[in-house]
Structure formats: C-alpha cells, structure tokens
Coordinates of N, CA and C and ligand atoms in Angstrom, one line a residue:
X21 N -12.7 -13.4 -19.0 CA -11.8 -12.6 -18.2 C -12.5 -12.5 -16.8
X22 N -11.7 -12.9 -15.8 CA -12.2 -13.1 -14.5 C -12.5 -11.5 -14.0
X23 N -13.5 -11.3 -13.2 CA -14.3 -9.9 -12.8 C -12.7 -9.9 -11.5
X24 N -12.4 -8.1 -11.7 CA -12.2 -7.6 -10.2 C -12.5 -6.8 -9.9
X25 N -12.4 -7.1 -7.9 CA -13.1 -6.1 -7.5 C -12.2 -5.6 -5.7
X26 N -12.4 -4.4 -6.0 CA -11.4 -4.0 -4.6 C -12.7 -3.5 -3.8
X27 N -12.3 -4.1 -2.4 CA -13.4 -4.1 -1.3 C -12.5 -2.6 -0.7
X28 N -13.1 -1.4 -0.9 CA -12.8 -0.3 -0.6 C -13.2 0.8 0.6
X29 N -12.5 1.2 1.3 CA -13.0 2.9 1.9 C -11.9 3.7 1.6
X30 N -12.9 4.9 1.6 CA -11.6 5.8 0.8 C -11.7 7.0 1.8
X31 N -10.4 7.7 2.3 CA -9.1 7.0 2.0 C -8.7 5.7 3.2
X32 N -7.9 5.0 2.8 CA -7.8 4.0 3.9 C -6.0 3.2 3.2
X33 N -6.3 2.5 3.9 CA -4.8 1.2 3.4 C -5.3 0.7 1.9
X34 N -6.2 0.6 1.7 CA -7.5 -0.1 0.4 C -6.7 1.0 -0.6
X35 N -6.4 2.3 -0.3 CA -6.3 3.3 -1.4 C -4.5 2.6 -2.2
X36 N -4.3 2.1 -1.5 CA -2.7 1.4 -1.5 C -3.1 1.0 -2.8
X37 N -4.0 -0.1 -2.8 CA -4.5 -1.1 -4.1 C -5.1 -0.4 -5.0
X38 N -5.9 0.7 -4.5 CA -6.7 1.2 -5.7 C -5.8 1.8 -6.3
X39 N -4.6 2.9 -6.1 CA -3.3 2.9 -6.9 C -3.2 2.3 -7.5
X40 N -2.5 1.1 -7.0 CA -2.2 0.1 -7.7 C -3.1 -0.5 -9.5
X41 N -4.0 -0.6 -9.1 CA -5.1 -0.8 -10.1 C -5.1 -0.3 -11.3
X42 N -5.1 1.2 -10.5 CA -4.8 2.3 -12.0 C -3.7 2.2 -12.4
X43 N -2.5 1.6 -12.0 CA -1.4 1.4 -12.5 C -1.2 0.0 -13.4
X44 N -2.0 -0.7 -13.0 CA -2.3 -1.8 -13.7 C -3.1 -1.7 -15.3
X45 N -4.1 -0.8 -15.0 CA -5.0 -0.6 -16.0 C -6.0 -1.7 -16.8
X46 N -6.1 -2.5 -15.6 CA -7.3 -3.2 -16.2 C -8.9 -3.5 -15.3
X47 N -9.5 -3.8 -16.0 CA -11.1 -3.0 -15.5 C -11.3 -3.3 -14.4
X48 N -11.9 -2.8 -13.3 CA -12.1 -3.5 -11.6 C -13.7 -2.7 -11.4
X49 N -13.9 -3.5 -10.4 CA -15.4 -2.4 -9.5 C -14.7 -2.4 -8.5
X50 N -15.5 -1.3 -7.7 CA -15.2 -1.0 -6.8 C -16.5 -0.8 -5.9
X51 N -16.1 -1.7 -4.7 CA -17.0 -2.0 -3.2 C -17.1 -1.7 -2.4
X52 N -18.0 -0.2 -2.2 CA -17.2 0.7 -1.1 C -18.2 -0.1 0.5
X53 N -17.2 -0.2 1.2 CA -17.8 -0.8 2.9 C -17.0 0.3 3.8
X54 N -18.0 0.6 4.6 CA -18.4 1.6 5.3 C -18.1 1.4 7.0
X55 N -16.7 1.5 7.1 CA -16.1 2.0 8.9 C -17.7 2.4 9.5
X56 N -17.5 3.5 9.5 CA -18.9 4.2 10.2 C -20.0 3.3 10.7
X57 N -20.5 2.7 9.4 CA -21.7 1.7 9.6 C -21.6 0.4 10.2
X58 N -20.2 0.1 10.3 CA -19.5 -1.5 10.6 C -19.8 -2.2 10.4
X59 N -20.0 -2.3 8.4 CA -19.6 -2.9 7.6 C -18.6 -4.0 7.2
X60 N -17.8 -3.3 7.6 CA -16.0 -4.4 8.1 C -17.0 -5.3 8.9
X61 N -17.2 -5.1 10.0 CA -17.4 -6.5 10.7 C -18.8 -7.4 11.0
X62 N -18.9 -7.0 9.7 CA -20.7 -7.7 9.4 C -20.3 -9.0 8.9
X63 N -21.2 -9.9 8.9 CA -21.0 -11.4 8.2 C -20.5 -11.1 6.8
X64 N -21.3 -10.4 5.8 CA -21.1 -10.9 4.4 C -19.6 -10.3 4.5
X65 N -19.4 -9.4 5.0 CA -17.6 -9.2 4.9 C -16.7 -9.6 5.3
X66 N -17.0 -10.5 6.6 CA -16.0 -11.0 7.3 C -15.9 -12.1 6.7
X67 N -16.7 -12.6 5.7 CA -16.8 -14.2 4.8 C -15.5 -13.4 3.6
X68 N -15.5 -12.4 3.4 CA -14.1 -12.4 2.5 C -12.8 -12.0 3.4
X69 N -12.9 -11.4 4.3 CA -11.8 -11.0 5.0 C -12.5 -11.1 6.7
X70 N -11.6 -12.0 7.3 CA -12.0 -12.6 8.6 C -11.2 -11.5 9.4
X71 N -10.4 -10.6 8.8 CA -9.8 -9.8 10.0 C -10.5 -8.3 10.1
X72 N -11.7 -8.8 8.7 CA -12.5 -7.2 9.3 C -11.7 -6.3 8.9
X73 N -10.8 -6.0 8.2 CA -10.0 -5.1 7.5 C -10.0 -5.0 6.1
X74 N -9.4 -3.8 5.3 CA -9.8 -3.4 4.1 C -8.1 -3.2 3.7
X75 N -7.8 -3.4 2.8 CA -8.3 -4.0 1.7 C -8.3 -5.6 1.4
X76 N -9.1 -5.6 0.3 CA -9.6 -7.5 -0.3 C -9.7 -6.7 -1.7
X77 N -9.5 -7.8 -2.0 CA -9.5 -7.8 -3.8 C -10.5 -9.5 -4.1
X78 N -11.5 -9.5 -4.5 CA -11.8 -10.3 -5.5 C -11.5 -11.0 -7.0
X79 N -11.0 -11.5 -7.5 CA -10.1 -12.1 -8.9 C -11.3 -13.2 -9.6
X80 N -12.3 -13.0 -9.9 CA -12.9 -14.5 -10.3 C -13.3 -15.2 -8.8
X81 N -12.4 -16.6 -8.5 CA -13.2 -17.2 -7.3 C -11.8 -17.0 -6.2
X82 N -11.0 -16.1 -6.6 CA -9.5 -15.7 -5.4 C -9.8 -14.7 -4.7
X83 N -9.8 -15.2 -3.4 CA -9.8 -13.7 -2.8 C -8.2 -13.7 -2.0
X84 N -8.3 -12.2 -2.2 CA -7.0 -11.5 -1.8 C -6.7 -10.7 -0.7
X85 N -6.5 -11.0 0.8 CA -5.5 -9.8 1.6 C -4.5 -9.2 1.9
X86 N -4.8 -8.1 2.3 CA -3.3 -7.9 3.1 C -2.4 -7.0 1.7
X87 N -2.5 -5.7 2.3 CA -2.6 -5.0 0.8 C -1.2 -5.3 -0.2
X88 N -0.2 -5.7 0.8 CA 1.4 -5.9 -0.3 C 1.2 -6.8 -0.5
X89 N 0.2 -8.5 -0.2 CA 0.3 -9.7 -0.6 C -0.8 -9.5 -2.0
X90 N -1.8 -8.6 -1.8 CA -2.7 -8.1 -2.7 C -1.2 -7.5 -4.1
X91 N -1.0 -6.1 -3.9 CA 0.2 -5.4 -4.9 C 0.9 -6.9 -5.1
X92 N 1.5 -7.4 -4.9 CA 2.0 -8.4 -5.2 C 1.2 -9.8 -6.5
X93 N 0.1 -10.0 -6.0 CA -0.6 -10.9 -6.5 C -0.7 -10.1 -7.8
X94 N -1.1 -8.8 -7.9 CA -1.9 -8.2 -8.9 C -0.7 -8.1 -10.0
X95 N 0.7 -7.7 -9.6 CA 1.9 -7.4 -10.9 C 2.0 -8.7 -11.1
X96 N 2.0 -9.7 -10.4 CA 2.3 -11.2 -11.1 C 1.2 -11.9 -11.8
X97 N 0.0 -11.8 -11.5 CA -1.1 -12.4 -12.3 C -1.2 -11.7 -13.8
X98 N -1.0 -10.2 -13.7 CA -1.1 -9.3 -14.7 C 0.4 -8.7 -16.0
X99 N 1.2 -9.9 -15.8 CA 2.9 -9.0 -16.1 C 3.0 -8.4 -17.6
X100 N 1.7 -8.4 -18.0 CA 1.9 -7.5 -19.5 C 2.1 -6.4 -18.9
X101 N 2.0 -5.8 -17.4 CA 2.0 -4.4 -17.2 C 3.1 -3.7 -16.7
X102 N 4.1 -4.8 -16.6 CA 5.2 -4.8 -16.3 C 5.6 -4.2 -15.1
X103 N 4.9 -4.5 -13.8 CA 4.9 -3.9 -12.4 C 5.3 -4.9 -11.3
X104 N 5.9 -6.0 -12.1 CA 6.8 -6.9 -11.6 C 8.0 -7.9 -11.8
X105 N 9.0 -7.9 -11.0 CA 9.9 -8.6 -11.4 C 9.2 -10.1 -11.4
X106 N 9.5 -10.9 -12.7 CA 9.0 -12.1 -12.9 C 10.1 -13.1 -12.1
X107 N 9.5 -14.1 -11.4 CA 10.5 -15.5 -11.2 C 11.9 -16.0 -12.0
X108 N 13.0 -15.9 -11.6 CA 14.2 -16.1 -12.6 C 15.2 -14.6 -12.8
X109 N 14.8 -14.1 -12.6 CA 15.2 -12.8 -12.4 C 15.8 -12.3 -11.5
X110 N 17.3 -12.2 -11.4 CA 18.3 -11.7 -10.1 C 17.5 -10.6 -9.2
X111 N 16.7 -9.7 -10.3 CA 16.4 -8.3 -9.2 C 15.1 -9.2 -8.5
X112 N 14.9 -10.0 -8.7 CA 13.5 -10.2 -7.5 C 13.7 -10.3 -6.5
X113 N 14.6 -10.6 -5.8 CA 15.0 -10.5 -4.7 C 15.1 -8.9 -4.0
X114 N 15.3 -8.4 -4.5 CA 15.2 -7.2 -4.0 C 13.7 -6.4 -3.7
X115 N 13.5 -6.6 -4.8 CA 11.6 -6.4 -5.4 C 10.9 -6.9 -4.2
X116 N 11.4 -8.5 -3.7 CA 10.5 -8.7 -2.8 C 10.7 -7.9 -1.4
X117 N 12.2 -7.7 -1.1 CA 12.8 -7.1 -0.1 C 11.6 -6.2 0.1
X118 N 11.4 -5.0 -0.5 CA 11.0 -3.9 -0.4 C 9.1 -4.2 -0.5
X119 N 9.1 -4.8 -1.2 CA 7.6 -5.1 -1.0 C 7.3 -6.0 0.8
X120 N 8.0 -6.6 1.3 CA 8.0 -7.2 2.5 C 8.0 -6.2 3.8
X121 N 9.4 -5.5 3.2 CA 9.5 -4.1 4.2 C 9.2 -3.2 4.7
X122 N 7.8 -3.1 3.6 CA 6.9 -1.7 3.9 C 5.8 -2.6 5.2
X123 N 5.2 -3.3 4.6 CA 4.1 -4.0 6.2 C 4.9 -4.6 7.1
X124 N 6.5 -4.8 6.7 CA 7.1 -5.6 8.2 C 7.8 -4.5 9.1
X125 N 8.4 -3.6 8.2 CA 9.6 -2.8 8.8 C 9.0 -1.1 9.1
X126 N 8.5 -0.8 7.9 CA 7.9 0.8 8.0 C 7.0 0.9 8.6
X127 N 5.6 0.6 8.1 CA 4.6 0.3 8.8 C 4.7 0.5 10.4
X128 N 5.2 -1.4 11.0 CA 5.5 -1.3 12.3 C 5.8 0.2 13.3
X129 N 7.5 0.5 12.3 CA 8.0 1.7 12.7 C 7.8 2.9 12.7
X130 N 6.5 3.3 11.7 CA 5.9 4.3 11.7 C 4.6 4.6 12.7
X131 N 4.1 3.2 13.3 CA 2.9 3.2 14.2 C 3.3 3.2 15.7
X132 N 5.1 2.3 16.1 CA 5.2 3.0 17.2 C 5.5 4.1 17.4
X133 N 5.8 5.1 16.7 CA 6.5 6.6 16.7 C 5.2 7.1 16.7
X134 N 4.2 6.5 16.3 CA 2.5 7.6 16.6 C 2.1 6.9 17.9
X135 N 1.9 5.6 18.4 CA 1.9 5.5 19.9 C 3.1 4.6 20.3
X136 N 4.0 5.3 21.0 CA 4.6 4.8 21.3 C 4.6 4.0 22.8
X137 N 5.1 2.8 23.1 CA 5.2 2.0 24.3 C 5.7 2.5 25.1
X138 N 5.0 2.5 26.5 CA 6.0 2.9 27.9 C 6.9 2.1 28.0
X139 N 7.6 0.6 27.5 CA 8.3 0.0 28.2 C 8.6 -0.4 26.8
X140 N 9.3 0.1 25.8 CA 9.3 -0.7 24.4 C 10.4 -1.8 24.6
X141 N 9.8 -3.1 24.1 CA 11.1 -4.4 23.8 C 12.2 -3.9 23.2
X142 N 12.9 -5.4 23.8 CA 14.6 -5.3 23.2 C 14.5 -5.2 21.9
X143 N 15.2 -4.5 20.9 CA 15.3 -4.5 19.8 C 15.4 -5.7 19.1
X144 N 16.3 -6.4 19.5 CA 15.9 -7.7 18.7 C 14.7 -8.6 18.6
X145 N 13.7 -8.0 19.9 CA 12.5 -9.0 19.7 C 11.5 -8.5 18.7
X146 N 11.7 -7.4 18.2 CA 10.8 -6.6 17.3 C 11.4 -6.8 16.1
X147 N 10.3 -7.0 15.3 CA 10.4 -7.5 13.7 C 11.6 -6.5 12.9
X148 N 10.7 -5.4 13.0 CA 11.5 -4.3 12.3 C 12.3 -3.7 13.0
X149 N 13.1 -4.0 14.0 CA 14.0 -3.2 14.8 C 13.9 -2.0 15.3
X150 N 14.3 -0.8 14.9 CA 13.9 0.1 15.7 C 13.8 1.1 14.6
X151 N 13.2 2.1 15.0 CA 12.4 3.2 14.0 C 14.2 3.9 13.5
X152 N 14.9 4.0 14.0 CA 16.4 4.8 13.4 C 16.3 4.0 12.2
X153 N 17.0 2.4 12.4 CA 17.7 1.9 11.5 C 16.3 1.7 10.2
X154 N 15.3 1.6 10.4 CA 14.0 1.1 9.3 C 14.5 2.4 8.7
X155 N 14.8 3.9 9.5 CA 14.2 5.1 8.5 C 15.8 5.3 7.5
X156 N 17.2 4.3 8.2 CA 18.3 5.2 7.3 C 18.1 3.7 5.8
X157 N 17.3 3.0 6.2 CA 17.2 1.7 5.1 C 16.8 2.4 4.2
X158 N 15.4 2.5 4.5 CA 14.2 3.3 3.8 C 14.9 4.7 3.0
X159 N 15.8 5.0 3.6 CA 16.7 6.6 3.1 C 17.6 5.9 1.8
X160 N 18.4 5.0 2.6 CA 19.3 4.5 1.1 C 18.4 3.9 0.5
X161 N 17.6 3.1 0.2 CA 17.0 2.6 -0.9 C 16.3 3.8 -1.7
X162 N 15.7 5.1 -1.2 CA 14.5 6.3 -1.8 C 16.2 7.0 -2.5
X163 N 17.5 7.2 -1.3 CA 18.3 7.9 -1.9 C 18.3 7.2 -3.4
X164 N 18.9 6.1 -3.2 CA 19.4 5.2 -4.7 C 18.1 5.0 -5.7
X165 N 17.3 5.2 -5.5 CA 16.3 4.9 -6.5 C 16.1 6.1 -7.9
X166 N 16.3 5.4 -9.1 CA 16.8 5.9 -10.4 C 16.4 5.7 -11.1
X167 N 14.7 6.3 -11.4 CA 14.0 7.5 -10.6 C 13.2 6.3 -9.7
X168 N 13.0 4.8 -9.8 CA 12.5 4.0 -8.5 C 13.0 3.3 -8.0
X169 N 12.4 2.1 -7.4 CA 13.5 1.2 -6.5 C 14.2 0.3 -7.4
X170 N 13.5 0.3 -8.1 CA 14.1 -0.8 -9.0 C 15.0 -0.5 -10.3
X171 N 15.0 0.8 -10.4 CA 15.5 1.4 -11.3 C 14.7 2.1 -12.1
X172 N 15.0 1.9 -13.8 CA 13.5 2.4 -14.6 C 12.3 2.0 -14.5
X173 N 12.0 1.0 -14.0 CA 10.9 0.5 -14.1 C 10.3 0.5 -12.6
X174 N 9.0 0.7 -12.7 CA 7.5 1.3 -11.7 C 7.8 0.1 -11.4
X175 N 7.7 -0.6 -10.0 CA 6.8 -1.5 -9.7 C 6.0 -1.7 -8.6
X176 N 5.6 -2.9 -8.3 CA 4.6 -2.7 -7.0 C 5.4 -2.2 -6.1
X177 N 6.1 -2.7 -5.9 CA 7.6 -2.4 -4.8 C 7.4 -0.5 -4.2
X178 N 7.0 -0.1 -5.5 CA 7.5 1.1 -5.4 C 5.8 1.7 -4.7
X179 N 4.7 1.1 -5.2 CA 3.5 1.1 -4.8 C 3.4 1.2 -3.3
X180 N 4.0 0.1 -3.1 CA 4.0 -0.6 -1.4 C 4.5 0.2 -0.8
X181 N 6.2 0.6 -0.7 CA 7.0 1.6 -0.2 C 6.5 2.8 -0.3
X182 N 6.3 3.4 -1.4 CA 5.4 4.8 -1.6 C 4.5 5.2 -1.0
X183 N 3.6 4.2 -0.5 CA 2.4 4.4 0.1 C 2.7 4.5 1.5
X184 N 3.3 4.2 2.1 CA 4.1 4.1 3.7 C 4.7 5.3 3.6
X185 N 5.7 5.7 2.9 CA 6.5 6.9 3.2 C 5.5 8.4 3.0
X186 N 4.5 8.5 1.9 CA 3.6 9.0 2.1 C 2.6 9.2 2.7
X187 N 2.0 8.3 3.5 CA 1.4 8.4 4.3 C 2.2 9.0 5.7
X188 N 3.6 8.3 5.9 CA 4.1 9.0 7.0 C 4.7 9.9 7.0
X189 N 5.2 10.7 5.7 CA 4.8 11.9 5.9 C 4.0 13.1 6.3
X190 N 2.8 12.4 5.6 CA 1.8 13.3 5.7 C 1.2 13.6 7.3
X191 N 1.7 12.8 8.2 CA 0.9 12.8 9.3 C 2.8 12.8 10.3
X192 N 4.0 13.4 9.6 CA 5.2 13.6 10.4 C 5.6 12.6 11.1
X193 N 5.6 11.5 10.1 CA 5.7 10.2 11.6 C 6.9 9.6 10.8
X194 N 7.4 10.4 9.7 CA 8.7 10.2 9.0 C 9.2 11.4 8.7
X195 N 10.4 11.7 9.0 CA 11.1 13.1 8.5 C 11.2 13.5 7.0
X196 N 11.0 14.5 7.3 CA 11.3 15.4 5.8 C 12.5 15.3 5.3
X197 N 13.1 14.2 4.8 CA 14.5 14.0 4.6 C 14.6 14.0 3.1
X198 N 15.9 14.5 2.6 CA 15.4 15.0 1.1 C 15.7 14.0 0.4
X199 N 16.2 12.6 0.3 CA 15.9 11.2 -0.1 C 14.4 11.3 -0.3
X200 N 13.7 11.2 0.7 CA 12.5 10.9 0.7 C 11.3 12.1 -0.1
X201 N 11.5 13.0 0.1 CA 11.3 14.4 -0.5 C 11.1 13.9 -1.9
X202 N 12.2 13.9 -2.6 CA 12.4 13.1 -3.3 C 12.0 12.3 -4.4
X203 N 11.8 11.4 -3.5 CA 11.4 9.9 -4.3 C 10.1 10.4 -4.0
X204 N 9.4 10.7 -3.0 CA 8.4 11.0 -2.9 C 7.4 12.0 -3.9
X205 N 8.4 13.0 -4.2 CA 7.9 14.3 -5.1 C 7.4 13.2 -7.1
X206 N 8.5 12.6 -7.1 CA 8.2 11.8 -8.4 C 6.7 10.9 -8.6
X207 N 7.1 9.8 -7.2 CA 5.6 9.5 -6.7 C 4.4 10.2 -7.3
X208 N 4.3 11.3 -6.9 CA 3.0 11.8 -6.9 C 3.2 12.5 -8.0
X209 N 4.0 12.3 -8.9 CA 3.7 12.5 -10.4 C 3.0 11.7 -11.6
X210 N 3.1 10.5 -10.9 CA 2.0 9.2 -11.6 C 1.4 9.4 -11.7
X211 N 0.6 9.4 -13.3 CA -1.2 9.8 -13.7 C -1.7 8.9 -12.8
X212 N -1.4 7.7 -12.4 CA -3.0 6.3 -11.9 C -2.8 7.2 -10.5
X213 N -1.5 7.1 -9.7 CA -2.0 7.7 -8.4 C -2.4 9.2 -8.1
X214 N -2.3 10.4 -9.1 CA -3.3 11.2 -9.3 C -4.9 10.9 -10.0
X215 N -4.9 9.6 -10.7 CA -6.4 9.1 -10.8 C -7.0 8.8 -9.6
X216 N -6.2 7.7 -8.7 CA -6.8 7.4 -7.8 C -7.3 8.3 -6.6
X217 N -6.2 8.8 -6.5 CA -6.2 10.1 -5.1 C -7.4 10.8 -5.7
X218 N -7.7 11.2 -6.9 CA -8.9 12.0 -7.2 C -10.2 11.5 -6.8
X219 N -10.0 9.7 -7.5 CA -11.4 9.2 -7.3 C -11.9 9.3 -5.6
X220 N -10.7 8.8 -4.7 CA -10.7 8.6 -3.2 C -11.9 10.0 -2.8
X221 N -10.5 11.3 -3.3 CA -12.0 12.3 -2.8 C -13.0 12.6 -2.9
X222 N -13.2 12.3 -4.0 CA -15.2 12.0 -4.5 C -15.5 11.0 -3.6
X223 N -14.6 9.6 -3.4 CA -16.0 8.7 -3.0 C -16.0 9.0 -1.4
X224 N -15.1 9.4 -1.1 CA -15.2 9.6 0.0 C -16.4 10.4 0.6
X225 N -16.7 11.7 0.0 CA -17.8 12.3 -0.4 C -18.6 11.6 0.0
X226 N -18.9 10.9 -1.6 CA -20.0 9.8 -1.4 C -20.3 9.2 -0.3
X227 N -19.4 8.4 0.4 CA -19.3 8.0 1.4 C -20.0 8.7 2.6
X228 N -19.3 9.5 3.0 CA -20.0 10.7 3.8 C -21.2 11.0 3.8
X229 N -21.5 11.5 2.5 CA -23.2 11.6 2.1 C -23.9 10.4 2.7
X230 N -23.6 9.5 2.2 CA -24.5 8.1 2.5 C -24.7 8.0 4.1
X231 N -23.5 8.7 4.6 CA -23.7 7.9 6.2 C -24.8 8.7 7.2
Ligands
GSH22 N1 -2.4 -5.6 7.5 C1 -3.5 -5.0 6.8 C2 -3.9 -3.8 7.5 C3 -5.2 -3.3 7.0 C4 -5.9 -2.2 7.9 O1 -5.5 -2.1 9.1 N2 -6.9 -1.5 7.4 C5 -7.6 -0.6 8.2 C6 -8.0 0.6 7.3 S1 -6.6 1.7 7.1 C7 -9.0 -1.2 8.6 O2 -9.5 -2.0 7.9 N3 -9.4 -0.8 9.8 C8 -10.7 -1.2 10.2 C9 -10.8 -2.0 11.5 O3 -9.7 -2.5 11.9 O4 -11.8 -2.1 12.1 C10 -3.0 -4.6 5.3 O5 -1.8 -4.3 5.2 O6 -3.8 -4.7 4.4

C-alpha cells in the first residue's frame, strides 16, 4: 500500500485535504511546514511544490497540488469510499462543475470582496465573473442540495465547495443566506470534518509551541 502523506499547516487551504482524508479513511501522516519559519519556501519543499504553497499530498512516488486537483485525485484513486462520481456516469459532469468552481469561481470571488480593485476588469475578462452572479450559483446549487450537491451521497464536490463557503463565512466575505446557512449547518455535522477541525487546533498549538 503506497504511504500518504499531506504536507500541512493548520489551519490553512491544507485543512481542505485533511478533511478530506478523514472522510476517506485511510491511513496518511501528516507533515506539518511552518509559514512562520519559511518552510514553504525552503528547497526541500519547493522540490514538492514549486509554488511554495500548501497543500501537497504525497501517494507513493505521485505528488499532488492544488487542493481540488488534490480532493479530486484522492475520491478517484480511493472509490471504495465512495466520494466520487466514477467515469461513465451522467452526474460527473456536474461533480466536476462544482469541484472546478470552488478554486475558479468562489475562491476568486470571495478574495476580491476582501481586497478589492480600484479599477476592477470588464466582467468578461475575469474567470469567475463577478462576485453577485458566483454567490446566486453557489445559492441554487447549496439551495438544491438533498442534503448535498450531489444528492445522497458526500462527495469531494461537497468537500471543495464546503470549504469555500465556510471559510467565507466565517470571515463575512459571503452572506448569511439561509441556502448557505444551511448546507453549511449539515457540513459541520460530519464526524471526519469535526475530526479534522479538532486535530487542526491541537496542531496548531503544536505549531505555535514549536515556533
Ligand atoms: N491554489 C492553491 C492555493 C494554496 C494557498 O494559497 N495556500 C496558502 C495557505 S492558505 C499558502 O500556502 N500560502 C503560503 C504562501 O503563499 O507563502 C490551492 O488551492 O491549493
């Protein structure tokens, strides 16, 4: 069985994956590298991830970035866990929609509304268009979701999206809209992402101590 291992700080984008993980449920270490110390941009780290950024996943001899191409790799390498729509399957198209949408569309749209541009581009020249239309998408998909995006079934999708809307919550850079409320409230009823959020504040701790 190939070793994994998530290149971590906690909390960070990395916490995206360590979710993930626990929702996966199969054994991983964890690598904690250290912002503070600038760790990210030391050699041995930048030999796994050249953009100095967290998260990376190690798989045996695969390395992994880029946390929704990471959620992604992990429900498809792993589909006994059933956290992904397999190849052949009408709903993957959508599955990928939303897994795309969070690092293209929300993301984007949640970082200009925290700095926003004096002179912001034409809407069309921006990926995700503009912070309205990303948040009424994001609204009907969290509204329709029964109890996820996909329906009954968890998947990364919901990992990826979850983690965006949560996070822009928590820091008001998405409204308290009761779609989101919501899907959100269910969210954080998941044993792995109450495992994870637990471990995050210990290591974080840790972290801290160390520095
Ligand atoms: N596009 C990347 C973004 C990762 C990212 O920005 N991570 C932040 C932590 S939240 C980071 O590593 N920042 C350290 C730095 O840029 O020096 C992804 O989705 O994985």
């Amino acid at each position: 069985m190939p070793k994994l291992t998530l290149y971590h700080a906690a909390p960070s984008r990395s916490s995206i994956v360590h979710w993930m993980l626990e929702e996966l449920g199969e054994p991983y270490d964890i690598h904690l590298v250290s912002f503070k110390k600038g760790e990210n941009l030391k050699p041995e780290y930048l030999a796994i991830n050249p953009m100095g950024k967290l998260p990376a996943i190690r798989h045996g001899d695969t390395v992994v970035t880029e946390a929704a191409a990471i959620c992604t790799y992990l429900a498809d390498e792993f589909p006994h866990a059933q956290l992904n729509i397999p190849v052949g399957d009408p709903a993957r198209g959508v599955y990928l929609k939303w897994l795309f949408f969070g690092p293209s569309c929300v993301e984007p749209a949640i970082t200009e509304r925290a700095f926003p541009r004096k002179e912001p581009p034409a809407r069309s020249t921006l990926g995700f268009g503009d912070y309205d239309t990303v948040m009424n998408v994001l609204a009907k998909g969290a509204g329709a979701a029964d109890p996820y995006l996909m329906g009954k079934q968890f998947t990364a999708a919901d990992v990826i999206i979850g983690s965006g809307l949560r996070w822009g919550m928590m820091f008001k850079l998405i409204p308290d809209r009761p779609e989101f409320t919501a899907y959100a409230g269910r969210l954080s009823e998941r044993p792995a992402l109450k495992r994870a959020t637990e471990r995050d504040a210990k290591l974080q701790k840790e972290q801290e101590g160390a520095s």
